[in-house]
Amino acid sequence: MSTQAPAPSRREQILKEAARLFAERGFHGVGVDEIGAAVGISGPGLYRHFPGKEAMLAELLVGISGRLLTGGKRRTAEGEGAGRAPAEVLDSLVEGHIDFALDDRPLIILHDRELDRLRDTDRKLVRSLQRQYVELWVEVVRKVYPRLAEAEARACVHAVFGLLNSTPHLGRPGALPGRAATAALLHRLALGAFEGAHSDGARGDGSRSDGARGDGIHGVDGSGQGR
Amino acid sequence: MSTQAPAPSRREQILKEAARLFAERGFHGVGVDEIGAAVGISGPGLYRHFPGKEAMLAELLVGISGRLLTGGKRRTAEGEGAGRAPAEVLDSLVEGHIDFALDDRPLIILHDRELDRLRDTDRKLVRSLQRQYVELWVEVVRKVYPRLAEAEARACVHAVFGLLNSTPHLGRPGALPGRAATAALLHRLALGAFEGAHSDGARGDGSRSDGARGDGIHGVDGSGQGR
DNA sequence: CGGTACCGTTAGTGAACGTTAACTACTCCC
DNA sequence: GGGAGTAGTTAACGTTCACTAACGGTACCG
C-alpha cells in the first residue's frame, strides 16, 4: 500500500477538504473557518496558501476540467494510434469518465454546479476546457454513430455526462454491491443510451419491443480493462 | 386554451423568479433584494407573501417533488388500469419526466442541487416524495427488465434521471432543433440506457455484474408519509 | 546570537445579508 | 367618513462572512 503520497502537503489537504465541503453545502454555504477547521488550522490561516476562497474553487475546477480533458486526449490518441475502432475509443472514454466520477465524487459535483461562482477569467478557462472535452467526445461519437447530426451528438454527450455524473446521488443507502459492479452498470447504461439515440425513433406508439439492435457496431469486449 | 392563469398572483410570480434566480446563482448566491427586484417590488416586500427566503425554496422543492410524484402515480395508475404492458408505462413515465425537465428547467436544477439548504422538516418531506417517485420507477423498471436486481434498478433510475435532467446544460448554444426533437432524443437515450443496463454485461470481461444477491438487506422500509 | 522565511494565531474591519420595525397608500365595506 | 385589511415603502438591526493586520513561534543558516 501507500502508493506515493508521502506528503499531503497541506495545500492539497486544503483542496481536498474544500472540495468535499463545497460539494456538500455549496460554495456560498461554506465558510473559510470551516475549511480551515477541516484541516486542523483555523480561519485565516488558509490565506498563507491561497489568495482567497474563490482561488480554491478555481484551482479545483480548472484542475478537474484539465484532468478530464487530458485523460480524454490521451485515450483518443492512444486509440487512434493503435488503429482501434471508434467504438473502442468511445468505450475507453466512458471508462475514463466513470473512473473519475467514482473516484472524485465531490469534484464531479462541483464541476457542473459551482462553475458560475468563478470570476470571468477563470470561468472562461474552465468552460473552454469543458468544451474541448465535450468536442472530443462528440467527434468520437459521430464516428461510431454517423447518423447523428452534430447538435444531436452533442446533446447525447451532455446527457451521458449527466448519466455518469449521477453517481453522487446514489451513494447514500446500501447502494450497489461494489465499485466494479457500479462501474460496469454505468458503462452499460452509457453505451445503451448512445445506441438508443442512434436507433431511429420510428417506434410506433411505444410498443418498443426492439431488440433489433441496429447495426451494433460495437461487439467490443466492453470495458475490457485497457489499463 | 387559456387554461386558468388569469392572474399570475404575485405569489406565483415571486416563486417563478426565485426559481430562476436560485437555479442561476444558487440559493445562497441570491439576495432577497434581487428576488424582489425581479418582480418589481423591492426587498422586504416579499415578506408579505412568504415568511422568509427559505420558505420560497421549500415551496418550490415540495411543489416540484409533489408534482413529479403525482404525475408518475397518475401515469402508472392509468397504465395498469388499462392493462398496458409495463414497457408502455415506463415509456409514459419517461415522457412525463421529459416534459417536466423541458418545461421547468430551473425547478429541475433546484430539485437536486439545493435540497440541503432546507430545514430538517422540509428536507425530510421532499426526500420522502423523491423516494416515492424513485420507487415508482423502480417497480416499473423491474417489471420491464426482470433480470435487474433491485439495487441495480434503483441505480439505473437515478442514472436516467441524471440523463434526463441534463437538459439545462445544453441550452446555451444553438442547441437542438426544437422541443419535440429534443424530447424525442432524450426519450431514445433513456430507453436505450435501460436496454443497455439490461443486456448482460458478460461481454467477455467476466466480471460478474449480476450479483447472487447474498445480502438481502435491501430493505426499503416504505416509510412513505413524511408528514 | 541574528536574520529570514514560513506557518500559524487572535482581533478587527467593512460589507452583505436576512429579517424586523415603523410608516404610507389603496381598496373594500358598513 | 371611518375602520380594517392588503401590499408596499425606507430605515435600521444583528449576524455572518471574507479578508486584513499585527503578532508569535519554529526551523534553517550564517
PDB file of N, CA and C (backbone and C1' of nucleotides) in Angstrom, chain B residues 10 41-42 44-45 48-49, chain D residues 6-12:
ATOM      1  N   ARG B  10     -48.836  37.465  -8.184  1.00  0.00           N
ATOM      2  CA  ARG B  10     -47.690  37.954  -7.403  1.00  0.00           C
ATOM      3  C   ARG B  10     -46.948  36.854  -6.676  1.00  0.00           C
ATOM      4  N   ILE B  41     -41.073  44.677  -7.011  1.00  0.00           N
ATOM      5  CA  ILE B  41     -41.079  45.253  -5.669  1.00  0.00           C
ATOM      6  C   ILE B  41     -39.672  45.142  -5.115  1.00  0.00           C
ATOM      7  N   SER B  42     -39.445  45.742  -4.000  1.00  0.00           N
ATOM      8  CA  SER B  42     -38.053  45.766  -3.588  1.00  0.00           C
ATOM      9  C   SER B  42     -37.877  45.267  -2.162  1.00  0.00           C
ATOM     10  N   PRO B  44     -37.801  43.809   1.263  1.00  0.00           N
ATOM     11  CA  PRO B  44     -38.623  43.145   2.278  1.00  0.00           C
ATOM     12  C   PRO B  44     -40.091  43.071   1.934  1.00  0.00           C
ATOM     13  N   GLY B  45     -40.486  43.636   0.830  1.00  0.00           N
ATOM     14  CA  GLY B  45     -41.875  43.490   0.426  1.00  0.00           C
ATOM     15  C   GLY B  45     -42.274  42.037   0.264  1.00  0.00           C
ATOM     16  N   ARG B  48     -44.451  39.997   2.809  1.00  0.00           N
ATOM     17  CA  ARG B  48     -45.907  39.981   2.855  1.00  0.00           C
ATOM     18  C   ARG B  48     -46.456  38.679   2.279  1.00  0.00           C
ATOM     19  N   HIS B  49     -45.597  37.978   1.551  1.00  0.00           N
ATOM     20  CA  HIS B  49     -46.075  36.781   0.851  1.00  0.00           C
ATOM     21  C   HIS B  49     -45.432  35.497   1.360  1.00  0.00           C
TER      22      HIS B  49
ATOM     23  P    DT D   6     -55.840  40.582   5.008  1.00  0.00           P
ATOM     24  O5'  DT D   6     -55.197  41.327   3.756  1.00  0.00           O
ATOM     25  C5'  DT D   6     -56.042  41.761   2.684  1.00  0.00           C
ATOM     26  C4'  DT D   6     -55.230  42.569   1.687  1.00  0.00           C
ATOM     27  C3'  DT D   6     -53.832  42.000   1.397  1.00  0.00           C
ATOM     28  O3'  DT D   6     -53.618  41.988  -0.008  1.00  0.00           O
ATOM     29  C1'  DT D   6     -53.688  44.288   1.987  1.00  0.00           C
ATOM     30  P    DA D   7     -52.376  41.201  -0.592  1.00  0.00           P
ATOM     31  O5'  DA D   7     -51.357  42.401  -0.878  1.00  0.00           O
ATOM     32  C5'  DA D   7     -51.722  43.385  -1.846  1.00  0.00           C
ATOM     33  C4'  DA D   7     -50.624  44.430  -1.939  1.00  0.00           C
ATOM     34  C3'  DA D   7     -49.209  43.856  -2.008  1.00  0.00           C
ATOM     35  O3'  DA D   7     -48.477  44.533  -3.029  1.00  0.00           O
ATOM     36  C1'  DA D   7     -49.350  45.451  -0.281  1.00  0.00           C
ATOM     37  P    DG D   8     -47.103  43.928  -3.484  1.00  0.00           P
ATOM     38  O5'  DG D   8     -46.068  45.027  -2.923  1.00  0.00           O
ATOM     39  C5'  DG D   8     -46.050  46.286  -3.558  1.00  0.00           C
ATOM     40  C4'  DG D   8     -45.670  47.387  -2.603  1.00  0.00           C
ATOM     41  C3'  DG D   8     -44.218  47.419  -2.134  1.00  0.00           C
ATOM     42  O3'  DG D   8     -43.360  47.961  -3.113  1.00  0.00           O
ATOM     43  C1'  DG D   8     -45.744  48.182  -0.465  1.00  0.00           C
ATOM     44  P    DT D   9     -41.822  48.010  -2.834  1.00  0.00           P
ATOM     45  O5'  DT D   9     -41.639  49.275  -1.871  1.00  0.00           O
ATOM     46  C5'  DT D   9     -42.038  50.577  -2.309  1.00  0.00           C
ATOM     47  C4'  DT D   9     -41.831  51.574  -1.193  1.00  0.00           C
ATOM     48  C3'  DT D   9     -40.401  51.615  -0.657  1.00  0.00           C
ATOM     49  O3'  DT D   9     -39.657  52.609  -1.351  1.00  0.00           O
ATOM     50  C1'  DT D   9     -42.018  51.568   1.140  1.00  0.00           C
ATOM     51  P    DT D  10     -38.100  52.524  -1.273  1.00  0.00           P
ATOM     52  O5'  DT D  10     -37.784  53.070   0.198  1.00  0.00           O
ATOM     53  C5'  DT D  10     -38.157  54.393   0.562  1.00  0.00           C
ATOM     54  C4'  DT D  10     -37.770  54.667   2.008  1.00  0.00           C
ATOM     55  C3'  DT D  10     -36.268  54.551   2.312  1.00  0.00           C
ATOM     56  O3'  DT D  10     -35.886  55.597   3.197  1.00  0.00           O
ATOM     57  C1'  DT D  10     -37.472  53.048   3.691  1.00  0.00           C
ATOM     58  P    DA D  11     -34.352  55.750   3.550  1.00  0.00           P
ATOM     59  O5'  DA D  11     -34.307  55.163   5.037  1.00  0.00           O
ATOM     60  C5'  DA D  11     -35.271  55.602   5.996  1.00  0.00           C
ATOM     61  C4'  DA D  11     -35.001  54.937   7.339  1.00  0.00           C
ATOM     62  C3'  DA D  11     -33.522  54.800   7.710  1.00  0.00           C
ATOM     63  O3'  DA D  11     -33.357  55.108   9.092  1.00  0.00           O
ATOM     64  C1'  DA D  11     -34.549  52.664   7.680  1.00  0.00           C
ATOM     65  P    DA D  12     -31.900  55.188   9.717  1.00  0.00           P
ATOM     66  O5'  DA D  12     -31.848  53.823  10.536  1.00  0.00           O
ATOM     67  C5'  DA D  12     -32.929  53.515  11.392  1.00  0.00           C
ATOM     68  C4'  DA D  12     -32.825  52.074  11.838  1.00  0.00           C
ATOM     69  C3'  DA D  12     -31.428  51.657  12.329  1.00  0.00           C
ATOM     70  O3'  DA D  12     -31.545  51.123  13.635  1.00  0.00           O
ATOM     71  C1'  DA D  12     -32.326  50.069  10.830  1.00  0.00           C
TER      72       DA D  12
END
